[in-house]
Coordinates of C-alpha atoms in Angstrom, one line a residue:
M27 CA -180.2 -182.5 -127.3
T28 CA -178.8 -185.7 -125.9
H29 CA -174.9 -186.4 -126.6
P30 CA -173.5 -189.8 -126.7
P31 CA -171.7 -190.5 -123.5
V32 CA -168.2 -190.0 -122.9
L33 CA -165.6 -191.8 -120.4
I34 CA -162.7 -190.3 -119.6
T35 CA -160.1 -191.8 -118.2
G36 CA -156.7 -191.4 -116.1
A37 CA -157.5 -187.6 -115.3
R38 CA -156.4 -186.1 -111.9
L39 CA -158.5 -183.5 -110.0
P40 CA -156.8 -180.5 -108.8
D41 CA -155.9 -181.8 -105.6
G42 CA -153.9 -185.0 -107.5
Q43 CA -156.8 -187.4 -106.9
P44 CA -157.1 -189.7 -110.0
R45 CA -160.9 -189.9 -111.3
D46 CA -162.5 -191.4 -114.2
L47 CA -165.3 -189.2 -115.5
L48 CA -168.5 -190.6 -117.1
L49 CA -170.3 -187.8 -118.8
E50 CA -173.7 -189.0 -119.7
G51 CA -177.2 -186.9 -120.2
G52 CA -175.3 -183.7 -119.6
R53 CA -174.2 -184.8 -115.9
F54 CA -171.6 -186.9 -114.3
A55 CA -172.5 -190.5 -114.1
D56 CA -171.0 -193.5 -112.5
P57 CA -167.8 -194.5 -114.6
T58 CA -168.5 -198.2 -113.7
S59 CA -171.9 -198.1 -115.5
A60 CA -170.4 -196.9 -118.7
P61 CA -171.4 -198.9 -121.6
A62 CA -168.9 -201.1 -123.7
D63 CA -169.1 -199.0 -126.5
V64 CA -168.8 -195.7 -125.0
R65 CA -166.4 -193.1 -126.3
R66 CA -163.1 -193.0 -124.2
V67 CA -160.7 -190.3 -124.1
D68 CA -157.5 -190.8 -122.4
A69 CA -156.5 -188.2 -119.9
D70 CA -153.3 -189.9 -118.5
G71 CA -151.0 -186.8 -117.5
L72 CA -154.1 -184.2 -117.6
L73 CA -155.7 -182.3 -115.1
A74 CA -159.5 -182.3 -115.0
L75 CA -161.0 -178.9 -113.6
P76 CA -164.8 -177.5 -113.4
G77 CA -165.4 -175.4 -116.6
L78 CA -164.4 -172.2 -116.4
V79 CA -166.5 -169.0 -115.6
D80 CA -165.8 -165.5 -117.2
L81 CA -167.4 -162.5 -115.4
H82 CA -166.6 -160.3 -118.0
T83 CA -166.5 -160.9 -122.0
H84 CA -167.5 -158.8 -124.5
L85 CA -169.4 -160.7 -127.2
R86 CA -170.4 -157.4 -129.1
E87 CA -173.4 -159.0 -130.6
P88 CA -175.8 -157.7 -131.3
G89 CA -174.4 -154.6 -133.1
R90 CA -170.7 -155.0 -133.8
E91 CA -171.0 -158.3 -135.3
D92 CA -167.9 -157.4 -137.5
A93 CA -165.6 -157.4 -134.3
E94 CA -167.4 -160.7 -132.6
T95 CA -170.6 -162.7 -132.4
V96 CA -172.0 -164.7 -129.9
R97 CA -171.0 -168.1 -131.8
T98 CA -167.0 -166.9 -132.6
G99 CA -166.9 -165.6 -129.1
T100 CA -168.2 -168.8 -127.4
L101 CA -166.1 -170.8 -129.9
A102 CA -162.9 -168.5 -128.1
A103 CA -164.4 -169.3 -124.8
A104 CA -164.4 -173.0 -125.1
R105 CA -160.9 -173.1 -126.5
G106 CA -160.0 -171.2 -123.4
G107 CA -161.5 -173.6 -120.9
Y108 CA -164.7 -171.9 -120.5
T109 CA -168.2 -173.2 -120.3
A110 CA -170.2 -169.8 -119.3
V111 CA -169.5 -166.4 -120.2
L112 CA -171.1 -163.1 -118.8
A113 CA -171.8 -161.0 -121.9
M114 CA -171.6 -157.2 -120.9
A115 CA -174.2 -154.9 -121.9
N116 CA -172.4 -152.4 -124.1
T117 CA -173.9 -153.9 -127.1
S118 CA -175.9 -152.0 -129.9
P119 CA -178.8 -151.7 -128.7
V120 CA -177.5 -151.5 -125.1
T121 CA -178.8 -154.5 -123.1
D122 CA -181.0 -152.4 -120.8
T123 CA -184.2 -153.7 -120.8
A124 CA -185.9 -157.0 -120.2
E125 CA -186.1 -157.8 -124.2
A126 CA -182.7 -156.9 -124.8
A127 CA -181.3 -159.3 -122.3
E128 CA -183.7 -162.0 -123.5
H129 CA -182.6 -161.5 -127.1
V130 CA -178.9 -162.1 -126.0
A131 CA -180.0 -165.0 -123.8
A132 CA -181.7 -166.0 -127.0
L133 CA -178.6 -165.9 -129.1
G134 CA -176.5 -167.7 -126.8
R135 CA -179.1 -170.7 -126.8
R136 CA -179.1 -170.6 -130.5
D137 CA -175.2 -170.1 -131.3
G138 CA -173.3 -170.5 -127.9
C139 CA -170.5 -173.1 -127.2
A140 CA -170.9 -171.9 -123.8
Q141 CA -173.4 -170.6 -121.4
V142 CA -174.3 -167.1 -122.3
V143 CA -175.2 -164.9 -119.5
P144 CA -176.6 -161.7 -120.3
V145 CA -175.1 -158.6 -117.7
G146 CA -177.8 -155.9 -117.9
A147 CA -176.7 -152.1 -117.8
V148 CA -177.1 -150.2 -114.4
T149 CA -178.5 -147.2 -116.6
K150 CA -180.4 -146.7 -119.5
G151 CA -178.2 -146.2 -122.4
L152 CA -174.8 -146.6 -120.1
A153 CA -175.5 -142.7 -120.0
G154 CA -175.6 -142.6 -116.1
E155 CA -178.6 -140.5 -115.8
E156 CA -181.4 -143.0 -115.0
L157 CA -181.8 -146.3 -113.9
A158 CA -182.6 -149.0 -116.6
E159 CA -185.1 -151.5 -116.0
L160 CA -183.2 -153.5 -113.2
G161 CA -186.6 -155.3 -112.0
L162 CA -187.8 -156.5 -115.0
M163 CA -184.5 -157.7 -116.4
A164 CA -184.2 -159.8 -113.3
R165 CA -187.6 -161.1 -113.6
S166 CA -187.5 -161.7 -117.3
A167 CA -186.6 -165.3 -118.8
A168 CA -183.1 -164.0 -119.0
G169 CA -183.0 -163.8 -115.0
V170 CA -180.5 -161.2 -114.7
R171 CA -178.7 -160.8 -111.8
V172 CA -175.4 -158.9 -112.8
F173 CA -175.6 -155.1 -113.6
S174 CA -172.7 -153.1 -115.1
D175 CA -172.1 -150.0 -117.2
D176 CA -168.6 -151.5 -117.9
G177 CA -166.8 -149.0 -119.9
H178 CA -168.6 -146.1 -117.9
C179 CA -168.3 -145.6 -114.1
V180 CA -171.7 -145.3 -112.6
H181 CA -170.3 -141.7 -111.2
D182 CA -173.4 -140.3 -109.4
S183 CA -173.5 -141.5 -106.1
R184 CA -176.9 -141.1 -105.3
L185 CA -177.6 -143.1 -108.5
M186 CA -175.2 -145.5 -107.4
R187 CA -176.6 -145.9 -104.1
R188 CA -180.2 -146.3 -105.9
A189 CA -178.9 -149.2 -107.9
L190 CA -177.4 -151.1 -104.9
E191 CA -180.8 -150.7 -103.0
Y192 CA -183.0 -151.9 -105.8
V193 CA -180.8 -155.1 -106.7
R194 CA -180.6 -155.9 -102.9
A195 CA -184.3 -157.3 -103.2
F196 CA -183.5 -160.3 -105.8
D197 CA -179.6 -160.7 -104.8
G198 CA -178.2 -158.9 -107.3
V199 CA -174.9 -157.3 -107.8
I200 CA -173.7 -154.4 -109.4
A201 CA -170.3 -154.5 -111.2
Q202 CA -168.8 -151.0 -111.5
H203 CA -165.9 -149.8 -113.8
A204 CA -164.2 -147.5 -111.2
Q205 CA -162.8 -144.5 -113.3
D206 CA -163.6 -140.9 -111.8
P207 CA -164.4 -139.2 -114.8
R208 CA -162.9 -136.0 -113.3
L209 CA -159.5 -137.7 -112.4
A210 CA -159.1 -139.9 -115.6
G211 CA -161.4 -138.2 -118.3
P212 CA -162.2 -139.4 -122.1
D213 CA -158.4 -138.4 -123.1
A214 CA -157.0 -140.6 -120.3
C215 CA -155.2 -143.8 -121.9
C216 CA -152.0 -144.4 -120.0
H217 CA -151.0 -144.8 -116.5
E218 CA -150.1 -141.4 -115.1
G219 CA -146.4 -141.5 -114.8
E220 CA -142.9 -140.8 -116.0
I221 CA -144.2 -142.9 -119.4
S222 CA -147.4 -141.0 -119.9
G223 CA -145.5 -138.0 -119.8
R224 CA -142.7 -138.9 -122.0
L225 CA -144.9 -140.2 -124.5
G226 CA -147.3 -137.2 -124.4
L227 CA -150.4 -139.7 -123.5
G228 CA -153.4 -138.3 -121.3
G229 CA -152.7 -139.7 -117.8
W230 CA -155.0 -142.3 -115.9
P231 CA -153.9 -142.1 -112.2
A232 CA -154.2 -144.8 -110.2
V233 CA -156.3 -142.7 -107.5
A234 CA -159.2 -142.5 -110.1
E235 CA -159.7 -145.8 -109.7
S236 CA -159.3 -146.6 -105.8
T237 CA -161.5 -143.3 -105.1
I238 CA -164.3 -144.8 -106.9
V239 CA -163.8 -148.3 -105.2
A240 CA -163.6 -146.4 -101.5
R241 CA -166.8 -145.0 -102.2
D242 CA -168.7 -147.8 -103.6
V243 CA -167.7 -150.2 -100.5
Q244 CA -169.1 -147.4 -98.3
L245 CA -172.4 -147.3 -100.2
A246 CA -172.6 -151.4 -100.4
R247 CA -172.2 -151.2 -96.3
L248 CA -174.8 -148.7 -96.4
T249 CA -177.4 -150.3 -98.6
G250 CA -176.4 -154.2 -97.2
S251 CA -175.9 -154.9 -101.1
R252 CA -173.6 -156.6 -103.3
L253 CA -170.9 -154.8 -105.0
H254 CA -168.3 -156.4 -107.3
V255 CA -165.4 -154.2 -109.0
C256 CA -164.4 -154.9 -112.6
H257 CA -160.9 -155.2 -113.6
V258 CA -158.7 -154.1 -110.5
S259 CA -155.9 -152.5 -111.6
T260 CA -154.0 -150.7 -108.7
A261 CA -152.5 -151.5 -105.6
E262 CA -154.5 -148.6 -103.7
T263 CA -157.6 -150.8 -104.8
V264 CA -156.2 -153.6 -103.1
E265 CA -155.9 -151.8 -99.7
V266 CA -159.5 -150.7 -100.2
L267 CA -160.8 -154.0 -100.9
H268 CA -158.3 -155.6 -98.0
W269 CA -160.1 -153.2 -95.6
A270 CA -163.5 -153.4 -96.6
K271 CA -163.6 -157.3 -96.7
G272 CA -162.2 -157.0 -92.9
L273 CA -165.4 -155.3 -92.0
G274 CA -167.6 -157.7 -93.6
I275 CA -168.6 -155.8 -96.6
A276 CA -170.3 -157.9 -99.3
V277 CA -167.4 -156.6 -102.2
T278 CA -166.1 -159.1 -104.8
A279 CA -163.6 -158.3 -107.0
E280 CA -161.9 -159.5 -110.5
V281 CA -158.3 -158.9 -112.0
T282 CA -157.6 -159.6 -115.8
P283 CA -155.0 -161.7 -117.1
H284 CA -153.5 -158.8 -119.0
H285 CA -153.1 -156.6 -115.9
L286 CA -151.4 -159.8 -113.9
L287 CA -148.6 -160.1 -116.9
L288 CA -148.0 -156.8 -118.6
T289 CA -147.0 -153.6 -117.6
T290 CA -146.9 -149.6 -118.6
E291 CA -143.5 -150.4 -120.5
A292 CA -145.7 -152.1 -123.4
V293 CA -147.2 -149.2 -124.5
T294 CA -143.5 -147.3 -125.0
G295 CA -144.0 -148.5 -128.8
Y296 CA -147.2 -146.6 -129.3
D297 CA -148.9 -150.1 -130.4
P298 CA -152.6 -149.6 -129.7
T299 CA -152.9 -153.3 -129.0
F300 CA -151.9 -152.2 -125.8
K301 CA -154.3 -149.8 -125.2
V302 CA -156.8 -150.9 -122.7
N303 CA -159.2 -149.5 -119.8
P304 CA -157.9 -149.4 -117.2
P305 CA -154.5 -149.2 -118.7
L306 CA -151.5 -151.4 -117.8
R307 CA -149.8 -150.3 -114.7
P308 CA -146.1 -150.4 -113.4
D309 CA -144.3 -153.5 -111.7
E310 CA -145.4 -152.4 -108.0
H311 CA -149.3 -152.5 -108.9
V312 CA -148.8 -156.1 -110.9
T313 CA -147.1 -157.5 -107.8
A314 CA -149.8 -156.2 -105.7
L315 CA -152.5 -157.7 -108.2
R316 CA -150.8 -161.1 -108.0
Q317 CA -150.6 -161.1 -103.9
A318 CA -154.2 -159.9 -103.9
L319 CA -155.2 -162.7 -106.3
A320 CA -153.4 -165.3 -104.3
D321 CA -154.5 -164.4 -100.8
G322 CA -158.1 -163.9 -101.8
T323 CA -158.6 -160.2 -101.4
I324 CA -159.3 -160.3 -105.3
D325 CA -161.7 -163.3 -105.7
A326 CA -161.7 -164.0 -109.5
V327 CA -159.9 -163.7 -112.7
G328 CA -162.2 -161.7 -115.5
T329 CA -160.9 -161.8 -119.0
D330 CA -162.4 -158.4 -120.0
H331 CA -162.3 -160.1 -123.3
A332 CA -162.7 -157.1 -125.8
P333 CA -162.7 -157.9 -129.6
H334 CA -162.1 -155.0 -131.9
A335 CA -162.3 -154.8 -135.8
R336 CA -158.8 -153.6 -137.5
H337 CA -160.5 -150.2 -138.2
D338 CA -160.7 -149.6 -134.7
K339 CA -157.8 -150.3 -133.3
E340 CA -155.4 -149.3 -136.5
H341 CA -155.4 -145.5 -135.4
A342 CA -152.8 -143.4 -133.2
F343 CA -152.6 -145.0 -129.7
A344 CA -154.7 -142.0 -128.3
D345 CA -157.4 -142.4 -130.9
A346 CA -157.6 -146.3 -131.1
A347 CA -160.5 -148.3 -129.3
F348 CA -159.8 -149.6 -125.5
G349 CA -159.4 -153.5 -125.3
M350 CA -157.5 -156.6 -125.9
V351 CA -159.0 -160.3 -126.7
G352 CA -158.2 -162.4 -123.9
L353 CA -160.5 -165.9 -123.5
E354 CA -158.1 -168.2 -125.3
T355 CA -155.1 -167.2 -123.3
A356 CA -156.4 -166.3 -120.1
L357 CA -155.4 -169.5 -118.4
G358 CA -152.4 -169.7 -119.9
V359 CA -151.5 -166.3 -118.7
V360 CA -152.6 -167.2 -115.1
A361 CA -150.6 -170.4 -115.4
A362 CA -147.4 -168.2 -116.0
T363 CA -148.0 -165.7 -113.5
M364 CA -149.7 -167.5 -110.8
V365 CA -149.1 -171.4 -110.9
E366 CA -145.4 -171.3 -112.4
T367 CA -144.5 -168.8 -110.0
G368 CA -145.6 -170.8 -107.0
L369 CA -148.5 -168.0 -105.7
M370 CA -151.3 -170.7 -106.4
G371 CA -151.7 -174.2 -107.3
W372 CA -154.3 -175.9 -109.5
E373 CA -157.1 -176.0 -106.8
D374 CA -156.8 -172.1 -106.5
V375 CA -157.1 -171.7 -109.9
A376 CA -160.4 -174.0 -110.0
V377 CA -161.7 -171.6 -107.1
R378 CA -160.6 -168.1 -108.7
M379 CA -161.7 -168.9 -112.3
S380 CA -164.7 -171.3 -112.1
T381 CA -166.3 -171.7 -108.4
T382 CA -166.1 -168.3 -107.1
P383 CA -167.3 -166.6 -110.4
A384 CA -170.1 -169.0 -110.8
R385 CA -171.2 -168.1 -107.3
I386 CA -170.9 -164.1 -107.7
A387 CA -173.0 -164.5 -110.9
G388 CA -175.4 -167.0 -109.2
L389 CA -174.9 -169.6 -111.6
A390 CA -176.1 -173.2 -110.0
E391 CA -175.1 -175.1 -113.0
Q392 CA -171.4 -173.9 -113.1
G393 CA -168.4 -174.3 -110.7
R394 CA -169.6 -177.7 -109.5
P395 CA -167.9 -180.4 -108.1
L396 CA -166.4 -182.9 -110.8
A397 CA -168.9 -185.7 -109.0
V398 CA -171.4 -188.0 -109.7
G399 CA -175.0 -186.1 -110.4
E400 CA -173.3 -182.9 -111.0
P401 CA -173.5 -181.0 -114.3
A402 CA -170.9 -182.3 -116.8
N403 CA -169.1 -178.9 -117.1
L404 CA -165.2 -179.6 -117.3
V405 CA -161.8 -178.8 -118.8
L406 CA -158.9 -181.0 -119.2
V407 CA -155.8 -179.2 -118.7
D408 CA -152.1 -180.3 -119.8
P409 CA -150.1 -178.2 -117.4
S410 CA -146.8 -178.9 -119.0
R411 CA -148.3 -177.9 -122.7
R412 CA -146.8 -174.5 -124.1
T413 CA -147.0 -172.6 -127.4
R414 CA -145.7 -169.2 -128.8
V415 CA -148.8 -167.2 -129.2
D416 CA -149.8 -166.1 -132.9
A417 CA -152.7 -163.4 -133.1
A418 CA -153.9 -165.2 -136.3
D419 CA -154.3 -168.4 -134.6
T420 CA -157.7 -167.5 -133.1
L421 CA -161.3 -168.5 -133.0
S422 CA -162.2 -165.2 -132.4
L423 CA -163.2 -162.9 -135.3
S424 CA -160.4 -160.2 -133.9
R425 CA -156.7 -160.1 -133.9
N426 CA -156.1 -157.2 -130.8
N427 CA -154.0 -160.1 -128.9
P428 CA -151.5 -158.6 -126.7
Y429 CA -149.4 -161.6 -126.3
S430 CA -148.7 -162.4 -129.7
G431 CA -145.1 -163.6 -130.1
L432 CA -144.7 -164.5 -126.4
E433 CA -144.2 -168.2 -125.4
L434 CA -146.8 -168.7 -122.9
P435 CA -148.5 -172.0 -121.1
D436 CA -151.2 -173.2 -123.3
P437 CA -153.0 -175.8 -121.2
V438 CA -156.3 -176.6 -122.7
V439 CA -156.7 -179.7 -124.3
A440 CA -160.4 -180.1 -124.3
T441 CA -163.7 -178.4 -122.9
F442 CA -166.8 -180.2 -122.0
W443 CA -169.9 -178.1 -121.6
Q444 CA -173.1 -179.7 -120.5
G445 CA -171.6 -183.2 -121.6
R446 CA -170.8 -182.0 -124.9
P447 CA -167.3 -181.6 -126.3
T448 CA -167.1 -177.8 -127.4
F449 CA -163.2 -177.8 -128.1
T450 CA -160.8 -180.6 -128.4
R451 CA -157.3 -180.3 -129.7

């Protein structure tokens, strides 16, 4: 669909350079060629960043449309500044076949307000017993390149090795949910420590994550394949990543906004909103994660946007579903924890939330420079804008927002995907 051209005037690039931007035919065009009647957007005082890319989104469709749909999830994504989201495989049915992946991609084309990129399951039914149709999903019209059993760890070492070997042929990547089920089993729901003991909640020790990552980077080294570590949450995992990258192992990693801001203290009231997997960690882990994102040991921010219907969250803490929503607030949390603290500049934010995630996922049309001829995917940002978060003020179907009541940056002013406005304030 062709959209009328838009001329954005007075914007600044992340490096501070002023830039007028003409969006025409889905790409950036020479702004001096804008027609006289072009729609104009005054961006004085605003930053223009490449559209954000989320490596880790749960859209819930098909199967749990009571919690989220492709339409509502990508509306929330657009409000958060995203122009592409990777839709995780734990839908119903699981995205473990070429047909299932093509169905998710088709839903994205029909209903999406951002590019919807299916993530394929590593194992059939996420059961961890037999490899899914990795090659068929890769060769399908969906062109799957990222595979994950997120929510479940691929714990079998031999199976993980085979998966890594298999995807190497088409430059795929295995994205691991690092949780040793023998160290952090089905009852684990709180960081193992003083608070979990006092509250009587099942402990989830930091070592249950880092030992899996240590094994997997060795397997990536053995196979010469690409490994991506989902939602890093511990200082020990940061140490493993630093070591592996020093050896040139092809490993990348993401951190969630909630692990950059919230700590285990949040669970002391037994509010199931704060139940997430991996769990919130103490201050020393949060500090390590922020530093690792700043120095590039952690490559990207992934929201792990996990919407849930009220009846799945409104239980005793131990019985409630894991997960938090995060697409609409991610950029604000990163601004608060990384930019306002001086750990990163907006150029770094563009790299961690757009350029690098697009590269990891193999998305040629995302994370590109804001230059003539490039795809017109961008977000306009007001670094000074703040708001008090209200869980009810959302485009998502779900309300499990851990930031409700907090005052945070709310920087997104407008989002454009393929030259089309998908969110305007």
